[in-house]
């Protein structure tokens, strides 16, 4: 189950460990040993690497990409707390790539700032069908109204879950009880707590994130 849940994180589509390995090892290769194209591709994947964002109080609040993190640093909005082994080169400088950044001014984060969307519901449910427990790519999942719309079920965080097509077809216009299905867990709004759980999943492979996440 543990391995399945890791795979289900939506972020992993973009931030695969393989991509991370390729990006990091790029910096260790002797200069000029690879083709220009390969370097460019590595640089592109490096710019997509995840960066942990801390509030001014060191509280983890978000995950962003290297590219966005470096913009925040250049604007003077954030500073690097932890650095990658890799560098990116501009015309005149080499810049160490951040792994963790911290906002310089405290930002108030509303408890429920996430929009209700298909993407966020799949993220909350970690791409796991809430009826059979199977983990699927986004394209093989749909959203199920736990209480069907025809019965007055609303489109809300509490009534929408990730569902595979097979379970969705089997359930039809019935409640889970009527269809003999059981929800894996009660659906809840996407809160900062949910975000933090996802950060922990992503952060497992990055030592530099741990001291901020595993408290
Ligand atoms: Zn299913």
mmCIF file of C-alpha atoms and ligand atoms in Angstrom:
data_model
loop_
_atom_site.group_PDB
_atom_site.id
_atom_site.type_symbol
_atom_site.label_atom_id
_atom_site.label_comp_id
_atom_site.label_asym_id
_atom_site.label_seq_id
_atom_site.Cartn_x
_atom_site.Cartn_y
_atom_site.Cartn_z
ATOM 1 C CA UNK A 1 0.000 0.000 0.000
ATOM 2 C CA UNK A 2 2.820 2.388 0.938
ATOM 3 C CA UNK A 3 4.517 2.062 -2.445
ATOM 4 C CA UNK A 4 1.218 2.483 -4.240
ATOM 5 C CA UNK A 5 0.420 5.637 -2.369
ATOM 6 C CA UNK A 6 3.775 7.137 -3.297
ATOM 7 C CA UNK A 7 3.162 6.454 -6.966
ATOM 8 C CA UNK A 8 -0.222 8.069 -6.769
ATOM 9 C CA UNK A 9 1.062 11.551 -6.010
ATOM 10 C CA UNK A 10 0.129 13.753 -8.884
ATOM 11 C CA UNK A 11 3.321 15.758 -8.548
ATOM 12 C CA UNK A 12 5.326 12.712 -9.523
ATOM 13 C CA UNK A 13 4.212 13.032 -13.095
ATOM 14 C CA UNK A 14 6.330 16.151 -13.245
ATOM 15 C CA UNK A 15 8.891 15.469 -10.578
ATOM 16 C CA UNK A 16 10.063 11.932 -11.120
ATOM 17 C CA UNK A 17 13.139 10.679 -9.278
ATOM 18 C CA UNK A 18 14.577 9.706 -12.667
ATOM 19 C CA UNK A 19 14.335 13.275 -13.890
ATOM 20 C CA UNK A 20 15.881 14.463 -10.641
ATOM 21 C CA UNK A 21 18.778 12.051 -10.997
ATOM 22 C CA UNK A 22 19.423 13.165 -14.559
ATOM 23 C CA UNK A 23 19.359 16.818 -13.611
ATOM 24 C CA UNK A 24 21.670 16.447 -10.640
ATOM 25 C CA UNK A 25 24.187 14.207 -12.349
ATOM 26 C CA UNK A 26 24.368 16.730 -15.178
ATOM 27 C CA UNK A 27 26.353 19.024 -12.930
ATOM 28 C CA UNK A 28 28.843 16.293 -12.098
ATOM 29 C CA UNK A 29 29.745 15.473 -15.667
ATOM 30 C CA UNK A 30 32.986 17.025 -16.911
ATOM 31 C CA UNK A 31 32.208 20.120 -18.985
ATOM 32 C CA UNK A 32 31.827 19.446 -22.680
ATOM 33 C CA UNK A 33 31.476 15.701 -22.328
ATOM 34 C CA UNK A 34 27.843 15.811 -23.443
ATOM 35 C CA UNK A 35 26.116 17.266 -26.408
ATOM 36 C CA UNK A 36 24.700 20.754 -26.157
ATOM 37 C CA UNK A 37 21.188 19.406 -26.667
ATOM 38 C CA UNK A 38 21.466 17.021 -23.781
ATOM 39 C CA UNK A 39 22.680 19.821 -21.508
ATOM 40 C CA UNK A 40 19.746 21.979 -22.526
ATOM 41 C CA UNK A 41 17.336 19.183 -21.809
ATOM 42 C CA UNK A 42 18.926 18.607 -18.423
ATOM 43 C CA UNK A 43 18.748 22.271 -17.643
ATOM 44 C CA UNK A 44 15.045 22.284 -18.568
ATOM 45 C CA UNK A 45 14.337 19.360 -16.246
ATOM 46 C CA UNK A 46 16.419 20.961 -13.503
ATOM 47 C CA UNK A 47 14.287 24.098 -13.742
ATOM 48 C CA UNK A 48 11.221 21.917 -13.102
ATOM 49 C CA UNK A 49 12.679 20.314 -9.977
ATOM 50 C CA UNK A 50 10.551 20.782 -6.853
ATOM 51 C CA UNK A 51 11.555 23.417 -4.306
ATOM 52 C CA UNK A 52 10.062 23.528 -0.824
ATOM 53 C CA UNK A 53 8.686 26.948 0.106
ATOM 54 C CA UNK A 54 8.776 27.985 3.760
ATOM 55 C CA UNK A 55 6.929 30.863 5.320
ATOM 56 C CA UNK A 56 9.022 33.520 7.086
ATOM 57 C CA UNK A 57 8.433 31.451 10.256
ATOM 58 C CA UNK A 58 10.028 28.346 8.614
ATOM 59 C CA UNK A 59 6.635 26.669 8.361
ATOM 60 C CA UNK A 60 6.415 24.680 5.105
ATOM 61 C CA UNK A 61 3.620 26.101 2.979
ATOM 62 C CA UNK A 62 4.065 25.028 -0.604
ATOM 63 C CA UNK A 63 6.067 23.281 -3.290
ATOM 64 C CA UNK A 64 7.115 25.166 -6.380
ATOM 65 C CA UNK A 65 9.504 24.628 -9.305
ATOM 66 C CA UNK A 66 13.142 25.798 -9.404
ATOM 67 C CA UNK A 67 12.288 28.329 -12.097
ATOM 68 C CA UNK A 68 9.610 30.022 -9.976
ATOM 69 C CA UNK A 69 11.748 29.837 -6.831
ATOM 70 C CA UNK A 70 14.611 31.635 -8.573
ATOM 71 C CA UNK A 71 12.250 34.385 -9.733
ATOM 72 C CA UNK A 72 11.098 34.868 -6.124
ATOM 73 C CA UNK A 73 14.739 35.092 -5.032
ATOM 74 C CA UNK A 74 15.632 37.588 -7.749
ATOM 75 C CA UNK A 75 12.662 39.744 -6.761
ATOM 76 C CA UNK A 76 13.877 39.734 -3.172
ATOM 77 C CA UNK A 77 10.694 37.995 -1.994
ATOM 78 C CA UNK A 78 12.473 34.855 -0.819
ATOM 79 C CA UNK A 79 15.931 33.621 0.048
ATOM 80 C CA UNK A 80 17.539 30.200 -0.346
ATOM 81 C CA UNK A 81 17.748 28.125 2.827
ATOM 82 C CA UNK A 82 19.103 24.958 1.236
ATOM 83 C CA UNK A 83 20.906 24.529 -2.072
ATOM 84 C CA UNK A 84 21.065 21.804 -4.693
ATOM 85 C CA UNK A 85 24.385 20.449 -5.895
ATOM 86 C CA UNK A 86 23.535 21.788 -9.329
ATOM 87 C CA UNK A 87 24.061 25.167 -10.918
ATOM 88 C CA UNK A 88 22.443 27.046 -13.757
ATOM 89 C CA UNK A 89 24.523 29.424 -15.851
ATOM 90 C CA UNK A 90 23.466 32.799 -17.114
ATOM 91 C CA UNK A 91 25.624 34.872 -19.502
ATOM 92 C CA UNK A 92 27.953 36.027 -16.726
ATOM 93 C CA UNK A 93 27.192 34.000 -13.597
ATOM 94 C CA UNK A 94 26.700 30.511 -12.235
ATOM 95 C CA UNK A 95 23.777 30.318 -9.839
ATOM 96 C CA UNK A 96 23.377 27.558 -7.289
ATOM 97 C CA UNK A 97 19.898 26.093 -7.582
ATOM 98 C CA UNK A 98 17.747 26.255 -4.417
ATOM 99 C CA UNK A 99 16.186 23.177 -2.843
ATOM 100 C CA UNK A 100 14.391 25.051 -0.043
ATOM 101 C CA UNK A 101 13.486 28.750 -0.020
ATOM 102 C CA UNK A 102 11.973 30.942 2.672
ATOM 103 C CA UNK A 103 9.709 33.947 2.197
ATOM 104 C CA UNK A 104 11.203 37.087 3.743
ATOM 105 C CA UNK A 105 7.820 38.519 4.769
ATOM 106 C CA UNK A 106 5.226 36.425 6.614
ATOM 107 C CA UNK A 107 2.321 35.428 4.426
ATOM 108 C CA UNK A 108 -1.058 34.507 5.873
ATOM 109 C CA UNK A 109 -2.230 31.212 4.356
ATOM 110 C CA UNK A 110 -6.008 30.697 4.471
ATOM 111 C CA UNK A 111 -6.942 27.220 5.701
ATOM 112 C CA UNK A 112 -8.915 26.389 2.571
ATOM 113 C CA UNK A 113 -7.181 28.148 -0.240
ATOM 114 C CA UNK A 114 -7.394 25.297 -2.727
ATOM 115 C CA UNK A 115 -9.917 25.548 -5.516
ATOM 116 C CA UNK A 116 -12.341 22.668 -5.928
ATOM 117 C CA UNK A 117 -11.121 21.112 -9.167
ATOM 118 C CA UNK A 118 -10.617 17.721 -10.728
ATOM 119 C CA UNK A 119 -6.854 18.119 -10.439
ATOM 120 C CA UNK A 120 -7.006 18.963 -6.735
ATOM 121 C CA UNK A 121 -9.391 16.133 -5.924
ATOM 122 C CA UNK A 122 -7.132 13.601 -7.657
ATOM 123 C CA UNK A 123 -4.223 15.127 -5.754
ATOM 124 C CA UNK A 124 -6.055 14.907 -2.440
ATOM 125 C CA UNK A 125 -6.980 11.270 -3.121
ATOM 126 C CA UNK A 126 -3.459 10.563 -4.430
ATOM 127 C CA UNK A 127 -4.789 9.148 -7.679
ATOM 128 C CA UNK A 128 -6.332 6.309 -5.696
ATOM 129 C CA UNK A 129 -9.808 5.065 -6.533
ATOM 130 C CA UNK A 130 -11.648 5.570 -3.259
ATOM 131 C CA UNK A 131 -13.694 2.410 -3.763
ATOM 132 C CA UNK A 132 -11.288 -0.313 -4.943
ATOM 133 C CA UNK A 133 -8.041 1.260 -3.712
ATOM 134 C CA UNK A 134 -6.369 0.962 -7.118
ATOM 135 C CA UNK A 135 -3.836 3.617 -8.122
ATOM 136 C CA UNK A 136 -4.318 4.989 -11.639
ATOM 137 C CA UNK A 137 -2.935 7.691 -13.923
ATOM 138 C CA UNK A 138 -5.138 10.809 -14.090
ATOM 139 C CA UNK A 139 -6.463 9.779 -17.490
ATOM 140 C CA UNK A 140 -7.948 6.581 -16.048
ATOM 141 C CA UNK A 141 -9.756 8.247 -13.186
ATOM 142 C CA UNK A 142 -13.000 10.120 -13.037
ATOM 143 C CA UNK A 143 -14.755 11.992 -10.247
ATOM 144 C CA UNK A 144 -17.589 10.222 -8.510
ATOM 145 C CA UNK A 145 -20.393 11.959 -6.645
ATOM 146 C CA UNK A 146 -20.654 9.791 -3.523
ATOM 147 C CA UNK A 147 -24.318 10.758 -3.174
ATOM 148 C CA UNK A 148 -25.386 10.897 -6.846
ATOM 149 C CA UNK A 149 -26.411 14.240 -8.279
ATOM 150 C CA UNK A 150 -29.797 12.733 -9.141
ATOM 151 C CA UNK A 151 -30.312 12.277 -5.387
ATOM 152 C CA UNK A 152 -29.364 15.819 -4.556
ATOM 153 C CA UNK A 153 -25.644 15.120 -4.027
ATOM 154 C CA UNK A 154 -23.609 18.299 -4.370
ATOM 155 C CA UNK A 155 -20.331 18.983 -6.132
ATOM 156 C CA UNK A 156 -18.281 19.605 -3.007
ATOM 157 C CA UNK A 157 -15.047 18.450 -1.382
ATOM 158 C CA UNK A 158 -17.144 16.214 0.884
ATOM 159 C CA UNK A 159 -19.115 14.566 -1.938
ATOM 160 C CA UNK A 160 -16.543 14.145 -4.737
ATOM 161 C CA UNK A 161 -13.908 11.410 -4.810
ATOM 162 C CA UNK A 162 -11.404 9.966 -7.267
ATOM 163 C CA UNK A 163 -12.877 6.857 -8.853
ATOM 164 C CA UNK A 164 -11.747 4.424 -11.543
ATOM 165 C CA UNK A 165 -14.079 3.936 -14.504
ATOM 166 C CA UNK A 166 -14.833 0.378 -13.525
ATOM 167 C CA UNK A 167 -16.059 1.297 -10.038
ATOM 168 C CA UNK A 168 -17.839 4.349 -11.420
ATOM 169 C CA UNK A 169 -19.780 2.216 -13.925
ATOM 170 C CA UNK A 170 -20.522 -0.421 -11.304
ATOM 171 C CA UNK A 171 -21.848 2.167 -8.872
ATOM 172 C CA UNK A 172 -24.061 3.932 -11.373
ATOM 173 C CA UNK A 173 -26.735 6.117 -9.830
ATOM 174 C CA UNK A 174 -26.540 4.501 -6.437
ATOM 175 C CA UNK A 175 -25.061 5.389 -3.078
ATOM 176 C CA UNK A 176 -21.998 3.360 -1.993
ATOM 177 C CA UNK A 177 -24.163 1.394 0.458
ATOM 178 C CA UNK A 178 -26.665 0.461 -2.245
ATOM 179 C CA UNK A 179 -23.871 -0.597 -4.596
ATOM 180 C CA UNK A 180 -22.100 -2.592 -1.881
ATOM 181 C CA UNK A 181 -19.046 -0.306 -2.051
ATOM 182 C CA UNK A 182 -17.115 1.194 0.819
ATOM 183 C CA UNK A 183 -15.239 4.488 0.771
ATOM 184 C CA UNK A 184 -11.534 4.195 1.584
ATOM 185 C CA UNK A 185 -11.843 7.321 3.728
ATOM 186 C CA UNK A 186 -14.219 10.146 4.326
ATOM 187 C CA UNK A 187 -13.596 12.890 1.750
ATOM 188 C CA UNK A 188 -12.485 16.196 3.246
ATOM 189 C CA UNK A 189 -11.539 19.600 1.951
ATOM 190 C CA UNK A 190 -7.962 20.091 0.797
ATOM 191 C CA UNK A 191 -6.355 21.770 3.775
ATOM 192 C CA UNK A 192 -2.865 22.825 4.705
ATOM 193 C CA UNK A 193 -2.665 19.475 6.487
ATOM 194 C CA UNK A 194 -3.257 17.673 3.177
ATOM 195 C CA UNK A 195 -0.634 19.829 1.487
ATOM 196 C CA UNK A 196 1.829 18.996 4.212
ATOM 197 C CA UNK A 197 1.259 15.268 3.783
ATOM 198 C CA UNK A 198 1.993 15.641 0.083
ATOM 199 C CA UNK A 199 5.120 17.675 0.830
ATOM 200 C CA UNK A 200 6.305 14.841 3.070
ATOM 201 C CA UNK A 201 5.773 12.308 0.299
ATOM 202 C CA UNK A 202 7.729 14.385 -2.182
ATOM 203 C CA UNK A 203 10.312 15.370 0.411
ATOM 204 C CA UNK A 204 11.193 11.777 1.286
ATOM 205 C CA UNK A 205 13.850 11.678 -1.391
ATOM 206 C CA UNK A 206 15.434 15.022 -0.527
ATOM 207 C CA UNK A 207 17.484 15.062 2.672
ATOM 208 C CA UNK A 208 17.522 18.835 2.641
ATOM 209 C CA UNK A 209 13.745 19.011 3.090
ATOM 210 C CA UNK A 210 13.496 16.699 6.048
ATOM 211 C CA UNK A 211 14.320 18.987 8.917
ATOM 212 C CA UNK A 212 11.519 21.305 7.785
ATOM 213 C CA UNK A 213 8.915 18.596 7.263
ATOM 214 C CA UNK A 214 9.422 15.857 9.810
ATOM 215 C CA UNK A 215 8.729 17.627 13.028
HETATM 216 ZN ZN1 LIG B 1 -12.046 1.485 -8.512
#
